[in-house]
Tab-separated table of C-alpha atoms in Angstrom:
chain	number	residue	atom	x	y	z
L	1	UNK	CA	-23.296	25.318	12.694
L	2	UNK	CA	-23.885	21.787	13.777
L	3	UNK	CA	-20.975	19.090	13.618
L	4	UNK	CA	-23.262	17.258	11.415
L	5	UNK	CA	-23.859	20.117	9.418
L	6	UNK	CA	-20.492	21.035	8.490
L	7	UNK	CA	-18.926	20.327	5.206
L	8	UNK	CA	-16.321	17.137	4.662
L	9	UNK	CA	-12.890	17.883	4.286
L	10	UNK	CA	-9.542	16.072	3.600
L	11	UNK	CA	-7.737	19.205	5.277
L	12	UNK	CA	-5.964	17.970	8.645
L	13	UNK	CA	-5.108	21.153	10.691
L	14	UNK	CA	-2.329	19.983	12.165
L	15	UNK	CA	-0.708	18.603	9.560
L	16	UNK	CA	-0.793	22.202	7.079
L	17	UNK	CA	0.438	23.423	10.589
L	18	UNK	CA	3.529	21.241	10.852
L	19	UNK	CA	4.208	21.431	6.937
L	20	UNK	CA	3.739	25.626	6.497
L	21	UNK	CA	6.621	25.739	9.506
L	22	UNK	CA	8.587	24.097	7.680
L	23	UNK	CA	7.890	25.867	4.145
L	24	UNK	CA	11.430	27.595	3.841
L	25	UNK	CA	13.043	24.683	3.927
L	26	UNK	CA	11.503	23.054	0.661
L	27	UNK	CA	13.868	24.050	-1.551
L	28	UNK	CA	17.292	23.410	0.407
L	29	UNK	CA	18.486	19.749	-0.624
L	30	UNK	CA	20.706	19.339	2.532
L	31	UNK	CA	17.779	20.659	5.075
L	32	UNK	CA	14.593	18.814	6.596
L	33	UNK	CA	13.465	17.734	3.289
L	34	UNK	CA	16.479	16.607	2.222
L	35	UNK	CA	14.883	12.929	1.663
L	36	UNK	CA	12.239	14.354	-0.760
L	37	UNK	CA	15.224	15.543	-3.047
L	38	UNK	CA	17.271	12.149	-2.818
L	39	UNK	CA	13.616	10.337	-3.860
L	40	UNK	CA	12.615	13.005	-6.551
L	41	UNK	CA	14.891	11.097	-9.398
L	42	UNK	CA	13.348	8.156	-9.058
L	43	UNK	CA	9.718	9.011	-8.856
L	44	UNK	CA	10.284	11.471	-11.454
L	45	UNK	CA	12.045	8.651	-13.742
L	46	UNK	CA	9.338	6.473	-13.356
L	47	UNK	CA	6.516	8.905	-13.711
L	48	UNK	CA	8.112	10.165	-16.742
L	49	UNK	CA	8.548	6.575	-18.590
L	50	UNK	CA	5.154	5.733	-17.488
L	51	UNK	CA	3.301	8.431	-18.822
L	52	UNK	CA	4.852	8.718	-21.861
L	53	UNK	CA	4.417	5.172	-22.595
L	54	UNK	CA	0.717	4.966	-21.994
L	55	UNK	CA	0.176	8.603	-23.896
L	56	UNK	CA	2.513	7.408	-26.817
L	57	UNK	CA	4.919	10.261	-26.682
L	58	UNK	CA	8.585	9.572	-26.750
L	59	UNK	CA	10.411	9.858	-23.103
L	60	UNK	CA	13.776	11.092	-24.783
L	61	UNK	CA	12.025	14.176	-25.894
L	62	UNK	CA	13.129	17.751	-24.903
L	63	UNK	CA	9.196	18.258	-23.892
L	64	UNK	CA	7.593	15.095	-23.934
L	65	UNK	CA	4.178	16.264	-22.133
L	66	UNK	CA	3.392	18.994	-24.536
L	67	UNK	CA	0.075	19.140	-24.506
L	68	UNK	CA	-0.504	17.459	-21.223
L	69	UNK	CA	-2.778	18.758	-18.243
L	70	UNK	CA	-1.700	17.700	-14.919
L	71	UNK	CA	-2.372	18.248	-11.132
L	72	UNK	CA	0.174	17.796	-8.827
L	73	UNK	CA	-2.250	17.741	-5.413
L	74	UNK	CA	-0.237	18.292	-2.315
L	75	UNK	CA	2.162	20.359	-4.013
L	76	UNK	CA	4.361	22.112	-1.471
L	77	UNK	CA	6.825	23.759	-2.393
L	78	UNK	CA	6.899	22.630	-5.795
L	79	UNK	CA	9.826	19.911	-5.810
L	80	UNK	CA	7.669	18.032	-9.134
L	81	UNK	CA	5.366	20.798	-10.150
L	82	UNK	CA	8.738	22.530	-11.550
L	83	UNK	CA	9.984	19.082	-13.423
L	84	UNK	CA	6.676	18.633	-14.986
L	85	UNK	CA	6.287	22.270	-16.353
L	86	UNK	CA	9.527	21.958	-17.871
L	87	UNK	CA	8.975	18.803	-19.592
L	88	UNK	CA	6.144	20.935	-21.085
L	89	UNK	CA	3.495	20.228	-19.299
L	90	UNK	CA	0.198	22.598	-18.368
L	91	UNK	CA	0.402	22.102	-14.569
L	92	UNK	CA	-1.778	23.230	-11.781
L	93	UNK	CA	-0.322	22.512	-8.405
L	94	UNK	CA	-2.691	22.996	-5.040
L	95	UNK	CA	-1.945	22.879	-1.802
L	96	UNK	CA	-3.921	24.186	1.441
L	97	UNK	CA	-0.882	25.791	2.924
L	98	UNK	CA	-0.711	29.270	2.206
L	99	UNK	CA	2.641	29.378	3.129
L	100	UNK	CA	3.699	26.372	1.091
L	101	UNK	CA	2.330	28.228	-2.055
L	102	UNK	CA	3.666	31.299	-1.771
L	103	UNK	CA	7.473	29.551	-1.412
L	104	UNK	CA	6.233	27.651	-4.406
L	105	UNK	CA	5.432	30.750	-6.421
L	106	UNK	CA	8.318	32.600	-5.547
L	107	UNK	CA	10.968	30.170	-6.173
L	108	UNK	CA	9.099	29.142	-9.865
L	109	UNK	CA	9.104	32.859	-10.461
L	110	UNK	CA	12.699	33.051	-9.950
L	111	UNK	CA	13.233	29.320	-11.638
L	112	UNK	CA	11.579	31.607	-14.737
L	113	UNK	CA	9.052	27.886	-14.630
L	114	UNK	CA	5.334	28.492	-15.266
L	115	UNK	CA	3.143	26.658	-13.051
L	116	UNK	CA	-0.668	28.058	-12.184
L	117	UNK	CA	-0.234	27.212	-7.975
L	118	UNK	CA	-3.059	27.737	-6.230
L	119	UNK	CA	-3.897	27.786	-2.261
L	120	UNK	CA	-7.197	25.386	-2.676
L	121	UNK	CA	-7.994	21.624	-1.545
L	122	UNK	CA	-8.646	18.178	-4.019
L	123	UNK	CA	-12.264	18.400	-2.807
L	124	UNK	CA	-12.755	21.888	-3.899
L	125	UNK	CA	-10.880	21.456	-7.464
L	126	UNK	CA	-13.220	18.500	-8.244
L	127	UNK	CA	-16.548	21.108	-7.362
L	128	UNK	CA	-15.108	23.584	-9.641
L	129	UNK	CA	-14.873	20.588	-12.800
L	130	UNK	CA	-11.528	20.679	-12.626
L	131	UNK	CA	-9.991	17.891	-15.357
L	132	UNK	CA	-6.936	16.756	-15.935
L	133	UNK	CA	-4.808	14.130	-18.019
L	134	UNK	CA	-2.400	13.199	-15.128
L	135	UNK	CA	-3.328	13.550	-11.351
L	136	UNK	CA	0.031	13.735	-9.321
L	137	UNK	CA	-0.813	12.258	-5.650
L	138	UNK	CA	2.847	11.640	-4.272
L	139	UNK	CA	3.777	11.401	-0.599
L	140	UNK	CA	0.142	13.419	0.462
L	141	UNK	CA	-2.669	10.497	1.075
L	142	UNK	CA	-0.741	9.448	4.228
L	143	UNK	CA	-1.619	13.251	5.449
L	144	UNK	CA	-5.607	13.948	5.067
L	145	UNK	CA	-8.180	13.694	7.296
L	146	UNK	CA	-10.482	11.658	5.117
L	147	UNK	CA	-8.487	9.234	2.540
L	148	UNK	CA	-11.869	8.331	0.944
L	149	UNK	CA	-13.282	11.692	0.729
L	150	UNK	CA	-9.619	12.620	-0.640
L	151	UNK	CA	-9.662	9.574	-3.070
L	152	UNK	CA	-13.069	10.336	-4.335
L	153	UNK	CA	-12.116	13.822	-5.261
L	154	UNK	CA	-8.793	13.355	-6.725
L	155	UNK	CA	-10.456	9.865	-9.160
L	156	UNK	CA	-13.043	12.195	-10.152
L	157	UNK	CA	-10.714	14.982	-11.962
L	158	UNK	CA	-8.952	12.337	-14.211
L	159	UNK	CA	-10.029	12.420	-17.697
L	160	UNK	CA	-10.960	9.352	-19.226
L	161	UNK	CA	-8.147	7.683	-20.568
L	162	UNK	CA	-6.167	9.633	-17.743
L	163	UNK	CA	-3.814	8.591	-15.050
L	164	UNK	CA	-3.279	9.346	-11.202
L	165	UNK	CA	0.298	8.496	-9.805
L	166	UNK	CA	0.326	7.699	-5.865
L	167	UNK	CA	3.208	7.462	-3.606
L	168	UNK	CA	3.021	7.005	-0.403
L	169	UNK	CA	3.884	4.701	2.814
L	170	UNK	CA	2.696	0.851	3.769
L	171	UNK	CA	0.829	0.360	6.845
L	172	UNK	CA	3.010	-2.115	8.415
L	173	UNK	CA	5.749	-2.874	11.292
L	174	UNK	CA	8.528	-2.843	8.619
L	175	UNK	CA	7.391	1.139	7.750
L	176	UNK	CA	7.071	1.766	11.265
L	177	UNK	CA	10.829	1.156	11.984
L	178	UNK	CA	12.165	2.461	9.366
L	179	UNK	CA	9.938	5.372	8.451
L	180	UNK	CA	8.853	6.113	11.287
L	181	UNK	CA	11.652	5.217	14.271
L	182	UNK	CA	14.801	4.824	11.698
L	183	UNK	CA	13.684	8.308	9.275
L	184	UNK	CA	12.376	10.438	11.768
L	185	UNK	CA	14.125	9.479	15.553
L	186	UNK	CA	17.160	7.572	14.551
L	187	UNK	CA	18.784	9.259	11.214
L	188	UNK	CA	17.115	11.862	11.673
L	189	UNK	CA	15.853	12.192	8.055
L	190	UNK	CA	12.119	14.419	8.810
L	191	UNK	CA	11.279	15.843	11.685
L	192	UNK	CA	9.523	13.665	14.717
L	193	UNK	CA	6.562	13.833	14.208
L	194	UNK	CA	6.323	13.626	9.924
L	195	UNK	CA	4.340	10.539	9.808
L	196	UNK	CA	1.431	8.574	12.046
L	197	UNK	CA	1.686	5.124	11.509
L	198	UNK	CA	-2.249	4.585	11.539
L	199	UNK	CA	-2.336	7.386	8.503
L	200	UNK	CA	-0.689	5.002	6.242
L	201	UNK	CA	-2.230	3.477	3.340
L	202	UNK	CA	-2.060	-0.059	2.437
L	203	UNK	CA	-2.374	-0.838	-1.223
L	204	UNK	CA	-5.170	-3.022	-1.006
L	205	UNK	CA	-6.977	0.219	0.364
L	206	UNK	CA	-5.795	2.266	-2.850
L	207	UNK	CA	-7.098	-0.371	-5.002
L	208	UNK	CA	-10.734	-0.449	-3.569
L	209	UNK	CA	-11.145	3.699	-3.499
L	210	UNK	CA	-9.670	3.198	-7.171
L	211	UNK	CA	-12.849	0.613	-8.174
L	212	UNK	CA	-15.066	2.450	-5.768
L	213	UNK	CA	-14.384	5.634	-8.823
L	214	UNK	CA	-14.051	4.132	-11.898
L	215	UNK	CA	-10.219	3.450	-12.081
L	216	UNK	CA	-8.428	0.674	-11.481
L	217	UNK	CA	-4.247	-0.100	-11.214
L	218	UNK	CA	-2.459	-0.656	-14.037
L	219	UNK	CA	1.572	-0.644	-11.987
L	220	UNK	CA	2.922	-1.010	-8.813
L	221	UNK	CA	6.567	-0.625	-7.648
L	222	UNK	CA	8.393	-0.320	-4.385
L	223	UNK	CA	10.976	2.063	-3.597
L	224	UNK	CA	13.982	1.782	-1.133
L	225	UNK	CA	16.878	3.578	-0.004
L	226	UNK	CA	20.325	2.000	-0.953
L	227	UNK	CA	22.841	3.560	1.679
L	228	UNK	CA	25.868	2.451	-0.109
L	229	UNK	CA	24.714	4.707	-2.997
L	230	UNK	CA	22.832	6.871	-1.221
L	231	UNK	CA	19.675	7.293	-3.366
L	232	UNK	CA	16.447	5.848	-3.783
L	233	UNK	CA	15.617	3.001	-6.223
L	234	UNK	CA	13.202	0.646	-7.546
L	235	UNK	CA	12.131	-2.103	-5.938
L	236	UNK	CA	9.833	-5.129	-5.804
L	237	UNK	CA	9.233	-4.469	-1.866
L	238	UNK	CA	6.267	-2.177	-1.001
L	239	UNK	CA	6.588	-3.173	2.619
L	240	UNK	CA	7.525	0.648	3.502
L	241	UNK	CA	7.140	3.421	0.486
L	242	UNK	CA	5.482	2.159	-3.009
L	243	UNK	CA	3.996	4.058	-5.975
L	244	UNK	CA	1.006	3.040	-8.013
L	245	UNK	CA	-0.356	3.634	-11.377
L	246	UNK	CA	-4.301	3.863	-11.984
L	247	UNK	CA	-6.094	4.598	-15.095
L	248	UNK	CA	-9.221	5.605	-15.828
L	249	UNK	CA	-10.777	3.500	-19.234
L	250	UNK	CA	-11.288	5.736	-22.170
């Protein structure tokens, strides 16, 4: 088979590689993704208020997204499938490490937390006519091998009237020295090696593959890491990690 003639892909080789080594660590909150568990509250707080306020259902309920389809995309090892199952959610989590899912599935199995995980890619869940209320796309755009492609796919499973959460890293010098050279070399947060700088995703480049499918922003926050407290909080700087909120019109 030609170059040419081979099928597009968001998979990047390397980096299922450098994430499936690492798969037995997902679940330890004082190992390598130790940062994912200090950020969880806060992207879970915010996904949580935000959904339920655009879906009308009341945040302070026991299972608020009863009823609720989602697709947490990039799943690993299932640090927000889990949350969103138990607020009562119908989740389907992919990833394209096999690895990644089978921690996932072992540790929800033991968690007694039902979530359908499934070793597949965004492109090939959007062939099958997969739909979904919520798309989850959190800390995952930054490590494709085609953001478009990726983009395209993920926009095209959200129902209308649906929503697609994205987290992920600026493309600037600010996220270079402190997610890159402070995270990874200096405090040794990730591994070396976590993040590219030229990966990274400036908003203005999630808002045009948004309009480019049909959806268009409806939030934006930043997020940064208060050291005194040691956790992660809300911010109006999305210099170095932001989330966004897209909707697709009724």
């Amino acid at each position: 088979m030609t170059a040419t003639a081979r099928k597009a892909t968001t998979v990047d080789d390397a980096e299922i590689a450098r994430f499936s080594a690492l798969s037995r660590e997902w679940w330890n909150p004082s190992g390598k993704f130790r940062v994912l568990h200090k950020f969880n509250p806060v992207r879970l707080a915010w996904i949580r208020e935000r959904a339920c306020q655009h879906f009308g259902r009341d945040a302070g309920a026991i299972a608020p997204f009863d009823g609720l389809r989602i697709l947490d995309i990039g799943c690993g090892g299932g640090l927000i499938a889990e949350p969103m199952a138990r607020l009562g959610a119908s989740v389907v989590a992919a990833d394209a490490s096999r690895t990644n899912i089978e921690v996932a599935r072992i540790h929800a199995a033991e968690s007694g937390v039902g979530v359908d995980y499934r070793e597949t890619t965004a492109e090939a869940l959007a062939e099958a006519g997969e739909a979904f209320d919520i798309v989850l796309n959190l800390e995952v755009v930054e490590h494709v091998a085609d953001v478009p492609l990726f983009m395209q796919a993920c926009c095209s499973m959200v129902k209308p009237g649906g929503l697609m959460f994205v987290a992920t890293i600026n493309r600037t010098a600010k996220a270079f020295a402190l997610a890159i050279v402070g995270a990874e070399y200096v405090l040794g947060w990730l591994p070396k090696g976590t993040h590219t700088w030229d990966k990274f995703v400036t908003p203005a480049e999630l808002d045009a593959a948004f309009a480019a499918n049909a959806m268009h922003r409806i939030d934006q926050t930043g997020v940064f890491y208060n050291p005194l407290a040691d956790e992660w909080r809300a911010s109006r700087d999305t210099d170095v990690n932001y989330m966004m909120l897209a909707a697709r019109p009724a």
